[in-house]
Coordinates of C-alpha atoms and ligand atoms in Angstrom, one line a residue:
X200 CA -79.9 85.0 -180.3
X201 CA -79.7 84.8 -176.5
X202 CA -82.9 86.1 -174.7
X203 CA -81.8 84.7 -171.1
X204 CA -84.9 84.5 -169.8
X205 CA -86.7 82.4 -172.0
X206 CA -84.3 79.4 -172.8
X207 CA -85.7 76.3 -173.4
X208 CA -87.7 74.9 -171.4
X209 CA -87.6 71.0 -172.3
X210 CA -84.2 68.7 -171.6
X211 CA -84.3 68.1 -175.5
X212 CA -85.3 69.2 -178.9
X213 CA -88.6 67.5 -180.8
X214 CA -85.6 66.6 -183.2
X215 CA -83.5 64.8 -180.8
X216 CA -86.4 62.8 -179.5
X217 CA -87.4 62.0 -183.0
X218 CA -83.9 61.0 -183.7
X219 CA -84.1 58.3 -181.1
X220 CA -87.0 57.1 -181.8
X221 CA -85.6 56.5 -185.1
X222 CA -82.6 55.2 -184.4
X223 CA -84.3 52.6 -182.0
X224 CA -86.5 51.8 -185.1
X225 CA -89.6 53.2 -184.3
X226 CA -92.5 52.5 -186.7
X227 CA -95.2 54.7 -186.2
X228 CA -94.9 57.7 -184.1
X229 CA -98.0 60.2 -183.8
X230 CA -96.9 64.0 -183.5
X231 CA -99.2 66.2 -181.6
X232 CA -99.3 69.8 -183.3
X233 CA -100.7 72.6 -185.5
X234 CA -98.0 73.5 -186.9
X235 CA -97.8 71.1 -190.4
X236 CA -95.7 72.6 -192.4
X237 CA -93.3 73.4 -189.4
X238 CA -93.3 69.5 -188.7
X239 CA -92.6 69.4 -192.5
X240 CA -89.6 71.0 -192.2
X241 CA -88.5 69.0 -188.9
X242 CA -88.7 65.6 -190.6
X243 CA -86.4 67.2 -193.8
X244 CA -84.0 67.7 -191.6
X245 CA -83.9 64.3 -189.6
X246 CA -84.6 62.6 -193.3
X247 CA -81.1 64.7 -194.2
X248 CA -79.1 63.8 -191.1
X249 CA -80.3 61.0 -189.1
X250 CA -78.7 58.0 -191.4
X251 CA -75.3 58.0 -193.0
X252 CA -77.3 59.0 -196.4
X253 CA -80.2 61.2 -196.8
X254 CA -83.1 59.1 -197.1
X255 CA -86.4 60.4 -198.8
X256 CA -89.3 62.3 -196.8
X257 CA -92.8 61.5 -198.1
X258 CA -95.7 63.4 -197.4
X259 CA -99.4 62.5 -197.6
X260 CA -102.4 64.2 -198.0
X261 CA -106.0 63.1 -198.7
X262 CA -105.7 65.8 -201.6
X263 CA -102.3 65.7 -203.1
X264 CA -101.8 61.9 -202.5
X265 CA -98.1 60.2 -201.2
X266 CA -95.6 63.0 -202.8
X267 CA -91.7 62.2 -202.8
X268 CA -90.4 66.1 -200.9
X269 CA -87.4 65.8 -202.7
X270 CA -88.5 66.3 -206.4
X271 CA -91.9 66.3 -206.0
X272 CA -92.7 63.4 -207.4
X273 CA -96.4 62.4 -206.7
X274 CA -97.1 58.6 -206.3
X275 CA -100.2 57.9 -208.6
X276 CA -103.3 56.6 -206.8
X277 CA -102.9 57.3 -203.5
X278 CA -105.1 59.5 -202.5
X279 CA -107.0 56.9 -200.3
X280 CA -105.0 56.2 -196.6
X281 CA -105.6 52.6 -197.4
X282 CA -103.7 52.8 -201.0
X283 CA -101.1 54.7 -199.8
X284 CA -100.3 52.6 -197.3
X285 CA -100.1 49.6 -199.4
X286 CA -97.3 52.1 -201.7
X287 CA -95.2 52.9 -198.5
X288 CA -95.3 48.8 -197.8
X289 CA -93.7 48.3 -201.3
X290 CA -91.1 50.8 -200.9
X291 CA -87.5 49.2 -199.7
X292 CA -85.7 51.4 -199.0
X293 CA -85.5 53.3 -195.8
X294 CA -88.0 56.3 -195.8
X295 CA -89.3 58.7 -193.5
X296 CA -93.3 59.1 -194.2
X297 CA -95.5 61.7 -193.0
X298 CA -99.6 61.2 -193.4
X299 CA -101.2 64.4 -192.5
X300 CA -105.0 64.9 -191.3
X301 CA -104.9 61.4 -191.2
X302 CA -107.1 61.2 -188.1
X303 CA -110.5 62.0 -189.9
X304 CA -109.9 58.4 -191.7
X305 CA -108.9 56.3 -188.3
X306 CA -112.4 56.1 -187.7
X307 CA -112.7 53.3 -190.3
X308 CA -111.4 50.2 -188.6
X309 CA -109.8 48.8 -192.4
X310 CA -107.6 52.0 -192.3
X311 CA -106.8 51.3 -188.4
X312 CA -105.6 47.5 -189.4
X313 CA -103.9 48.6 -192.5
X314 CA -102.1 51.0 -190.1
X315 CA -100.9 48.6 -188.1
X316 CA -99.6 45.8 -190.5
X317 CA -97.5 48.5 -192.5
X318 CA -96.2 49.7 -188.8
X319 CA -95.6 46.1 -187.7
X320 CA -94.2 45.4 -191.1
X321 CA -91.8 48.2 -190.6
X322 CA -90.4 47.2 -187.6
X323 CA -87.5 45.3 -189.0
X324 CA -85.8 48.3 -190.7
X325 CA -85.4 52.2 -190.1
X326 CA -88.3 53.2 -192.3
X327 CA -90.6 55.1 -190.2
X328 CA -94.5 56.6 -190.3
X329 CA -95.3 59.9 -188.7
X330 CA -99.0 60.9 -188.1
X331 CA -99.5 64.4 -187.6
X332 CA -103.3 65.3 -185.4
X333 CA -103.8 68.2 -183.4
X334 CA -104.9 66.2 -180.5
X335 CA -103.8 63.0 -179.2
X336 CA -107.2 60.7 -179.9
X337 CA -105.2 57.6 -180.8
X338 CA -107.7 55.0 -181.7
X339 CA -107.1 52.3 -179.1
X340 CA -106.4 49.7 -181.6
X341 CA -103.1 51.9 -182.5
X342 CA -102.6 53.2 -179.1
X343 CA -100.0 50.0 -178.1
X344 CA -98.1 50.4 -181.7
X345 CA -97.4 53.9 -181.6
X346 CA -95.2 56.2 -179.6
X347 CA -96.1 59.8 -179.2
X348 CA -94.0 63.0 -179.7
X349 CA -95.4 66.9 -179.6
X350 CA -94.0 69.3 -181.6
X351 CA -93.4 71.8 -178.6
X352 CA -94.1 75.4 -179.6
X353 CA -90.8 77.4 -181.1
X354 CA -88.8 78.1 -178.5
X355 CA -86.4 81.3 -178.5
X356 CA -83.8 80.1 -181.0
X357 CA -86.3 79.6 -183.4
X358 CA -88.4 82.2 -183.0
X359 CA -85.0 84.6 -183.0
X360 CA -84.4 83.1 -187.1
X361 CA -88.1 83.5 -187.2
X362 CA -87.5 87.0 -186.7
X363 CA -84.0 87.7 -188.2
X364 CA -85.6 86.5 -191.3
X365 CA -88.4 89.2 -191.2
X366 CA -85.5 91.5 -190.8
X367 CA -83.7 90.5 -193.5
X368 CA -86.6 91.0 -195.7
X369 CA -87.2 94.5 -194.7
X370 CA -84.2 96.1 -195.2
X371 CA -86.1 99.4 -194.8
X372 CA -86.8 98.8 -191.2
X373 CA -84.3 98.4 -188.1
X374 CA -84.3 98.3 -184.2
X375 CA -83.9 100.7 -182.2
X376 CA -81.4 98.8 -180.2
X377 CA -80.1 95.3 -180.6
X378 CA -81.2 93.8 -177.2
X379 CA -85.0 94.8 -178.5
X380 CA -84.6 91.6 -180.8
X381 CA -84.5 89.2 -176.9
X382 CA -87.6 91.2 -176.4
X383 CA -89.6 90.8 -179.4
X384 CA -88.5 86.9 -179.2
X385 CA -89.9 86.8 -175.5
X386 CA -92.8 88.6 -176.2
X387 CA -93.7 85.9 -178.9
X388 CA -93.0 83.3 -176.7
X389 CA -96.3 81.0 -177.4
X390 CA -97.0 81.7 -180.5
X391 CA -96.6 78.9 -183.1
X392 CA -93.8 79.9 -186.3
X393 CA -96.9 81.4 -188.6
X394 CA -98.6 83.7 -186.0
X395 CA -95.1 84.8 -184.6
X396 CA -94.1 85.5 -188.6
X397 CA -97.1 87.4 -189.1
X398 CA -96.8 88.8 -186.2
X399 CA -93.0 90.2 -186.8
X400 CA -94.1 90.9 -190.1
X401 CA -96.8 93.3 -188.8
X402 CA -94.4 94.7 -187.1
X403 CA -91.8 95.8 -189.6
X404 CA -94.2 96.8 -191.7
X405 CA -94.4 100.3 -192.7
X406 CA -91.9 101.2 -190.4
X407 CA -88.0 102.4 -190.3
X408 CA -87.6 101.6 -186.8
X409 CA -88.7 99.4 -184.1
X410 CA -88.8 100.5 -180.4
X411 CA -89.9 99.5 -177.2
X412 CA -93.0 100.6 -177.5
X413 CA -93.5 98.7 -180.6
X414 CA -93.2 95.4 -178.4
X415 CA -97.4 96.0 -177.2
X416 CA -98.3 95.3 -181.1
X417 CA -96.9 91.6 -180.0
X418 CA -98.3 91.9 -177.0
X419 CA -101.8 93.0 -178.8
X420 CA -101.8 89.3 -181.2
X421 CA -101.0 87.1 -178.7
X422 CA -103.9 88.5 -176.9
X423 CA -106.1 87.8 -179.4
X424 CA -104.7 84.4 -180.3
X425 CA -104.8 83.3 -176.4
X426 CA -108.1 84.7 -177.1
X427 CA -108.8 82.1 -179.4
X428 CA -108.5 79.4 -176.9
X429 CA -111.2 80.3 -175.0
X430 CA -110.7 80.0 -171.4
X431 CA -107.1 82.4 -171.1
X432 CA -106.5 86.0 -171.4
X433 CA -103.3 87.2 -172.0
X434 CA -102.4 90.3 -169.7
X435 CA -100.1 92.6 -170.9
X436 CA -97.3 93.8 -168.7
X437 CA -97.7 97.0 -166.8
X438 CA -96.1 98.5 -164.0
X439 CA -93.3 96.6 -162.4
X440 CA -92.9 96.2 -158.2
X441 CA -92.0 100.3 -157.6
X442 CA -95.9 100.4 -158.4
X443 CA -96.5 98.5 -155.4
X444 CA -96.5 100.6 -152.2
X445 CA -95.3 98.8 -149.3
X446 CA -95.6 95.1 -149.0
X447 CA -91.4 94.6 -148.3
X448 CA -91.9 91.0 -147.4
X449 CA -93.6 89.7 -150.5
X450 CA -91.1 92.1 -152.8
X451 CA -88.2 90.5 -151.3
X452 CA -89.5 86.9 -151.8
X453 CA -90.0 87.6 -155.0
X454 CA -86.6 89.4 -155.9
X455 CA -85.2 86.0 -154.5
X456 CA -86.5 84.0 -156.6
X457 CA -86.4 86.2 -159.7
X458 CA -82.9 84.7 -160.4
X459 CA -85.0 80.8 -160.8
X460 CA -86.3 81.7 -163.7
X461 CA -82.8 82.2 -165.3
X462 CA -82.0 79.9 -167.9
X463 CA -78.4 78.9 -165.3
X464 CA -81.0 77.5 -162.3
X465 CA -83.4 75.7 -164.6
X466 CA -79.8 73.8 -166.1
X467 CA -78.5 73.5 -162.7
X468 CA -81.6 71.8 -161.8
X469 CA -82.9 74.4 -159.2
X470 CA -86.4 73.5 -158.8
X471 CA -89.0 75.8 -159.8
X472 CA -91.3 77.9 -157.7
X473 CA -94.1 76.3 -158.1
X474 CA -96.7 79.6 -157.1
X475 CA -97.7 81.8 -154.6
X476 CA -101.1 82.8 -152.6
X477 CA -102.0 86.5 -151.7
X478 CA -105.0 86.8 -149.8
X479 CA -106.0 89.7 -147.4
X480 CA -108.1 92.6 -147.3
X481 CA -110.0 93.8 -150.3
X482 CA -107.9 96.8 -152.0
X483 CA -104.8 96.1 -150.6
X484 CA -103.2 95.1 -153.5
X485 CA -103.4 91.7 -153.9
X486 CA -104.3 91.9 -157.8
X487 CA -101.6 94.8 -158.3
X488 CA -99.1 92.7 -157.0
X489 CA -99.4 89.8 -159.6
X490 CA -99.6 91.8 -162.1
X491 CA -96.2 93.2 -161.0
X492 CA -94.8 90.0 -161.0
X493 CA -95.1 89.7 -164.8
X494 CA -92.6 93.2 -165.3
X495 CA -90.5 91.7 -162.6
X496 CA -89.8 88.7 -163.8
X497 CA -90.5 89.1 -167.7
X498 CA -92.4 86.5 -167.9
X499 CA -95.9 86.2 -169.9
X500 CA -98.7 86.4 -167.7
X501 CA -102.3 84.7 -168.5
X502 CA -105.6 84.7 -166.4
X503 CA -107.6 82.1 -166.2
X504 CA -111.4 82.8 -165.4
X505 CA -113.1 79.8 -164.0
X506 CA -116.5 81.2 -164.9
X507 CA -115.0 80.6 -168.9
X508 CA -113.7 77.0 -167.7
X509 CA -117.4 75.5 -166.5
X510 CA -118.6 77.5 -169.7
X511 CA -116.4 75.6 -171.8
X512 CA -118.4 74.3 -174.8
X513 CA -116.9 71.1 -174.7
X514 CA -117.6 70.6 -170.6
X515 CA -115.6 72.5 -167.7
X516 CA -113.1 69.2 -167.4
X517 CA -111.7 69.8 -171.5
X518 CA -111.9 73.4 -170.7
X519 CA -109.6 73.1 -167.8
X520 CA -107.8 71.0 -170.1
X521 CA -106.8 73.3 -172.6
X522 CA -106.7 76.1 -170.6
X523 CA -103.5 74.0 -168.7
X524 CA -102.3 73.2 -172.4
X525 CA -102.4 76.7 -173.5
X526 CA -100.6 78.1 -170.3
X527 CA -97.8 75.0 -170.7
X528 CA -97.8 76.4 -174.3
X529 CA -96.8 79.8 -173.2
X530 CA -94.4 78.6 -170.8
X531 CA -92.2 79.7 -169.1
X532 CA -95.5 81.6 -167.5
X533 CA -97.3 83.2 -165.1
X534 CA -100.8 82.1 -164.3
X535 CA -103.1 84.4 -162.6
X536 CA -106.0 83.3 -160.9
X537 CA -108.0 85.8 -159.5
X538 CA -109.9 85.1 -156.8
X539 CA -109.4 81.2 -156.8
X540 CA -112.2 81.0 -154.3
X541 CA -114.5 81.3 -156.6
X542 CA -113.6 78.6 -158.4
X543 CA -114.5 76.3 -155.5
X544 CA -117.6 77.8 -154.8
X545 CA -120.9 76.3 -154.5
X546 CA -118.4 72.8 -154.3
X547 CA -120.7 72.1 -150.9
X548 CA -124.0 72.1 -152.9
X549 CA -122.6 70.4 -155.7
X550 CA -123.8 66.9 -156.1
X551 CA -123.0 66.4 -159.3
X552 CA -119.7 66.3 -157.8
X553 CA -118.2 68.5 -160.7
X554 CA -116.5 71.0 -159.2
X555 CA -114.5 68.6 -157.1
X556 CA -113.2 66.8 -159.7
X557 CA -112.4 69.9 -161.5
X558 CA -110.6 71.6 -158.5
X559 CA -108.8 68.2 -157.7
X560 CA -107.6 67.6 -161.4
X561 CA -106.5 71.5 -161.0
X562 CA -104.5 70.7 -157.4
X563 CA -103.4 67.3 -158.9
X564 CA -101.8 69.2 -162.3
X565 CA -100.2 71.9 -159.8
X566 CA -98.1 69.2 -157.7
X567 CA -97.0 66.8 -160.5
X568 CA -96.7 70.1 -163.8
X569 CA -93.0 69.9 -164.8
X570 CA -93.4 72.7 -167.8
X571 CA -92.5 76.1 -165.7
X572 CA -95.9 77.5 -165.0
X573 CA -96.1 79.9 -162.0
X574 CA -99.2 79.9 -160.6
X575 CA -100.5 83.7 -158.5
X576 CA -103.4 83.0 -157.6
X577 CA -105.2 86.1 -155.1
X578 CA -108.5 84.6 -152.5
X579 CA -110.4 87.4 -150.4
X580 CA -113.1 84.7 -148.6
X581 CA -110.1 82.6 -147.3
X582 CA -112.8 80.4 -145.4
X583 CA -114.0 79.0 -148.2
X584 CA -110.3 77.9 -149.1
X585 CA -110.2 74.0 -148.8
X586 CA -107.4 73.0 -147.0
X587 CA -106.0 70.5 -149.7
X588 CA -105.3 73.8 -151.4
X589 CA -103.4 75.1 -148.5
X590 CA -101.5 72.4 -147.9
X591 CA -97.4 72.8 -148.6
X592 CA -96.0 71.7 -151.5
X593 CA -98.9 73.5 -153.6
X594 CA -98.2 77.2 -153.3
X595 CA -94.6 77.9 -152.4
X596 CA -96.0 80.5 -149.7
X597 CA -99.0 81.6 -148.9
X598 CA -99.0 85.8 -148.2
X599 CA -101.5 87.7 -146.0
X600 CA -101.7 91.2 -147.5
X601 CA -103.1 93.9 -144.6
X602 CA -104.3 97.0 -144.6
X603 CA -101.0 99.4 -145.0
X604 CA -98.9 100.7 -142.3
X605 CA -98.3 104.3 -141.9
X606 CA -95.1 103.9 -144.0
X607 CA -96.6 101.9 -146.2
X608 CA -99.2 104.8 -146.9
X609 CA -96.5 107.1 -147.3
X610 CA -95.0 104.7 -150.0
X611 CA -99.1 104.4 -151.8
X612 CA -99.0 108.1 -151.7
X613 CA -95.8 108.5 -153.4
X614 CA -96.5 105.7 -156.1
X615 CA -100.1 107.3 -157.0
X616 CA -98.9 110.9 -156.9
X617 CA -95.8 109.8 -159.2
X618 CA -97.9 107.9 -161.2
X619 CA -99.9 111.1 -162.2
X620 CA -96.9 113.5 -162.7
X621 CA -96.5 114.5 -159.4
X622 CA -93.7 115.2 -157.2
X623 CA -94.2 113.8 -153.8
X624 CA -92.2 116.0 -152.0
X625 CA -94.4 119.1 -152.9
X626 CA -97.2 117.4 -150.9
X627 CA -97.2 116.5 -146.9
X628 CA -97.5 112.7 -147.5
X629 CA -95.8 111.9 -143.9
X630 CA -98.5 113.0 -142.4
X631 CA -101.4 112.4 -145.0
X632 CA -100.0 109.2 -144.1
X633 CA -101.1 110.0 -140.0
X634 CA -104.4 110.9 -141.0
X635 CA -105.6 107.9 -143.4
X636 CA -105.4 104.9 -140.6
X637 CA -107.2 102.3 -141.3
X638 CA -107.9 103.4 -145.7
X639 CA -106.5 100.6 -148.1
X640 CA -104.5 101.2 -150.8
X641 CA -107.5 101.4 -153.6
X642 CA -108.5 104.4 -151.0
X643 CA -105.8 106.0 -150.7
X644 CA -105.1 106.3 -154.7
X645 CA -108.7 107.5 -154.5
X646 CA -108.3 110.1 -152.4
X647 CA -105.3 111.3 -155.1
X648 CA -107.7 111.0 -158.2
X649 CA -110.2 113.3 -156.3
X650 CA -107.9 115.3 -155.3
X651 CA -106.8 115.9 -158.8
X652 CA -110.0 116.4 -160.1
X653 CA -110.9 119.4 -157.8
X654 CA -107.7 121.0 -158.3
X655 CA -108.0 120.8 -162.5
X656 CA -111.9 121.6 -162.2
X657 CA -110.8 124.9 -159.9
X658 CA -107.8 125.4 -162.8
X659 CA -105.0 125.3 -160.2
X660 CA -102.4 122.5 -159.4
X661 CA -102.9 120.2 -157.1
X662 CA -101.9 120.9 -152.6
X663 CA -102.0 119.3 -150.0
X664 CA -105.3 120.9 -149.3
X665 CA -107.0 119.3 -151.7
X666 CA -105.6 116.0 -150.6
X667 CA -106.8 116.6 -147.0
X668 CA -110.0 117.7 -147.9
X669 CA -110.3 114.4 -150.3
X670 CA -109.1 112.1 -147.1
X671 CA -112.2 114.0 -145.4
X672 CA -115.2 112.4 -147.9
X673 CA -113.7 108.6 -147.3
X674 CA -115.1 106.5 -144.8
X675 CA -112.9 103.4 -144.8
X676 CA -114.2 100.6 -145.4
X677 CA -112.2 98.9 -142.8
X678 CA -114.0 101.2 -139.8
X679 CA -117.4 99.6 -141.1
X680 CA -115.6 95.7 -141.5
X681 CA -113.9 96.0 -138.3
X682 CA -115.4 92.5 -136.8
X683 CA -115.0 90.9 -140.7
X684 CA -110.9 92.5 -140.8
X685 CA -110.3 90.7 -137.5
X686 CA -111.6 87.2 -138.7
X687 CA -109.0 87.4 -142.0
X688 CA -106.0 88.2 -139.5
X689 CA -107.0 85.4 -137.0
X690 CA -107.3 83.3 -140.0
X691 CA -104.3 84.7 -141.8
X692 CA -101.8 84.2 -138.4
X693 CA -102.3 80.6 -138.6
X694 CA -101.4 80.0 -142.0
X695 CA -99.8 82.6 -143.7
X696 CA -97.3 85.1 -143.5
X697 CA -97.4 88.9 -143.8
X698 CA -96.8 90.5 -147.0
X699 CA -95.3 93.3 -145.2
Ligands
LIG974 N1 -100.0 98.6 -151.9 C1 -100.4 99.4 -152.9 N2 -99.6 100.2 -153.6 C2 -100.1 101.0 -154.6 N3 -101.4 101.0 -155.0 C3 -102.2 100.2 -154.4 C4 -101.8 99.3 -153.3 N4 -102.9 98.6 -152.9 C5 -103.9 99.0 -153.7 N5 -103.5 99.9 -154.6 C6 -104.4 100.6 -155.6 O1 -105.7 100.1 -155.5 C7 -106.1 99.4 -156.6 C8 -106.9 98.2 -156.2 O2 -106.0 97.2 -155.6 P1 -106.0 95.7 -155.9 O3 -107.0 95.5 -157.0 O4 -104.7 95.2 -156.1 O5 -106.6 95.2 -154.6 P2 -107.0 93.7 -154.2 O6 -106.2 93.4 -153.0 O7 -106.8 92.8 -155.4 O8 -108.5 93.9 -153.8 P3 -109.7 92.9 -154.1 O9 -109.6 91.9 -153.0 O10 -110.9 93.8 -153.9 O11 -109.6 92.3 -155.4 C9 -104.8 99.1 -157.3 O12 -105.0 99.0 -158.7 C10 -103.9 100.2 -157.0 O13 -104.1 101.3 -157.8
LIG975 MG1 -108.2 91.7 -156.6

């Protein structure tokens, strides 16, 4: 299934890398992951195609013991890591073992040796041990003796059988249309093969046809299992850029780089935009505009709340942490952090030194990620913005979003008034447009929503009256932040460049 968009986003396969580590007679190889039974099937397939012959896969559990996958087979007493060690070190011929949970047991320093002498003992033939841990705490006895792989979530080819196996099983239920199969697969990018096969399953069910709209229930679990981690939320997709009222310079950077994100740059090594910085004036769309980015590109969005990252019940550094490891997990991505100021607040009376280190390893993560991660982040008090975070090579631009332009205000008009039901022509936006200099584009929809209101209360439609008269209760807040408006564009013409 070819979703374009979301192609694979690392040079090779877990099963390729696996394969050379085998072939280069790797002993002991630790696999970072969740997903066992997924592994499970990954290390069948290298057992059944690495070596001239199939060789056996073993798997071991503290419950079932050292079992043979082939037949079954169950090697008696081996329930203990140590004993089934010693039964893989009597075992000639070439095997392919797999210990599962074994990471509880590292903790005993017998086990940790043990581990080591069957690896080192290994290391003359093609026989190979595979730990599987959902974190990478290697004890530092091993941490010399073992080479590390991660089972990278499905990507798209998967997650396409993932789902053409769902389908097959529910012969009641189609799609609407065949490209709604890309979709779906997108949509689940970041999900690990059981939650994106419940997922499709909750899908088909009860259902003779899938359409687009269907793709929000996707949408809907992946929110909750972002949830799950903590510190991310996922944000759905709403309107695309034709919700955005003016802003022509910052649409047109974006429609560049649009094509980037194409599966033909990323193999034609184009690098990757790395992110981009709105700031401005409050209400001018800063917030709306990332989110449009999401539609634009098709790409996943997450938001990361740095309130949720120093709240992180294992300490703010782990919770920046994951939240990076989820967001590389959901990658290709958009990150979204609003109001990044925040983040760096307070980092003059903070002598614990915290928040440096936590903005720093942040900065540090943003020059050297390789996993396509586009950070939007939005800042409204830009003179609290350190300058390490300005400095190039960490956003690709940095955009100063003003208060709109008379055409521009034409444009807000015409979105809100659309968005509603409304036909823009029946209304005098050119020169409701005149008459709101100096409203942002949060006012300006609020002058439409009142307007609205008054007309449905009075049981009419909506004119241009009740537009006028709604222009008449604003006081913009710009007329009372005159002096604070000037500081942002004295700031902004230094170091950014207009969004319009
Ligand atoms: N250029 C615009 N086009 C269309 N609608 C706009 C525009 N600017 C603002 N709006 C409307 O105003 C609302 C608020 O704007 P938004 O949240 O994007 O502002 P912001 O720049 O992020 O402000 P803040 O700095 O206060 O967070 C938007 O949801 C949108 O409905
Ligand atoms: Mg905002």
């Amino acid at each position: 299934m070819d979703s374009g968009i979301a192609a694979e986003q690392q040079e090779s396969s877990f099963h390729d890398r696996a394969h050379r580590l085998l072939a280069s007679k790797t002993s002991l190889i630790w696999v970072v992951t969740w997903e066992e039974a997924r592994l499970e099937t990954q290390l069948g397939r290298l057992a059944d195609h690495t070596f001239k012959k199939p060789i056996p896969l073993l798997v071991w559990s503290a419950t079932t013991g050292l079992v043979d996958r082939r037949d079954n087979q169950v090697f008696a007493g081996t329930e203990s890591p140590r004993s089934a060690l010693d039964a893989v070190l009597r075992i000639e011929t070439t095997v392919i073992v797999l210990l599962e949970d074994l990471h509880p047991f590292l903790t005993d320093p017998l086990v940790v040796r043990r581990l080591r002498e069957v690896s080192r003992s290994l290391d003359a033939g093609y026989s190979s041990i595979f730990v599987s841990a959902p974190d990478l705490h290697v004890p530092r006895d091993l941490e010399k003796a073992v080479a590390v792989l991660e089972l990278e979530l499905p990507g798209p080819e998967e997650l396409g059988s993932v789902l053409q196996r769902q389908l097959d099983g529910s012969p009641g239920t189609h799609l609407a249309e065949p490209e709604l199969g890309s979709a779906l697969v997108r949509a689940a990018a970041g999900l690990t093969e059981d939650e994106a096969r419940r997922a499709f399953a909750r899908l088909l069910l009860n259902k003779t046809e899938v359409t687009a709209e269907n793709l929000s229930e996707i949408y809907e679990e992946k929110r909750q299992i972002i949830r799950k981690s903590g510190i991310l939320d996922f944000v759905p997709p709403r309107g695309g850029l034709d919700q955005v009222g003016g802003l022509a310079n910052l649409k047109k950077w974006l429609q560049m780089r649009k094509r980037f994100f194409g599966r033909q740059a990323r193999n034609a090594g184009i690098t990757m935009p790395k992110g981009v910085l709105l700031t401005g004036v409050s209400g001018c769309g800063k917030s709306l505009s990332v989110q449009a980015i999401s539609s634009f590109w098709q790409l996943p969005m997450v938001r990361l709340d740095m309130n949720r990252v120093y709240g992180a019940p294992g300490g703010p550094e782990e919770g920046l942490q994951r939240a990076i490891e989820t967001a590389e997990a959901v990658s290709p991505c958009i990150l979204w952090i609003d109001e990044i100021e925040t983040a760096i607040v307070g980092m003059s009376g903070d002598p614990t030194g915290l928040a440096t280190r936590i903005f720093s390893s942040f900065l540090t993560w943003m020059q050297e990620k390789t996993k396509i991660v586009f950070v939007a982040a939005t800042a409204n008090e830009i003179h609290m913005l350190p300058p390490e975070l300005l400095r190039k090579g960490r956003f690709d631009e940095i955009f100063f979003v003003d208060l709109p332009s008379e055409q521009e205000r034409t444009d807000i008009f015409t979105v809100h008034l659309r968005k509603r039901g409304h036909h823009p022509e029946d209304f005098p936006i050119v020169n409701l447009a005149k008459s709101t200099g100096n409203f942002t584009g949060a006012e300006i929809e609020n002058v439409v929503v009142s307007a609205l209101y008054r007309a449905f209360g009075e049981d009419r439609s909506p004119d241009g009256d009740d537009l006028y008269w709604a222009v008449g209760q604003t006081i913009p807040l710009a007329t009372t932040m005159a002096e604070k408006i000037k500081e942002i564009r004295r700031w902004a013409d230094q170091r950014a460049i207009r969004a319009s």
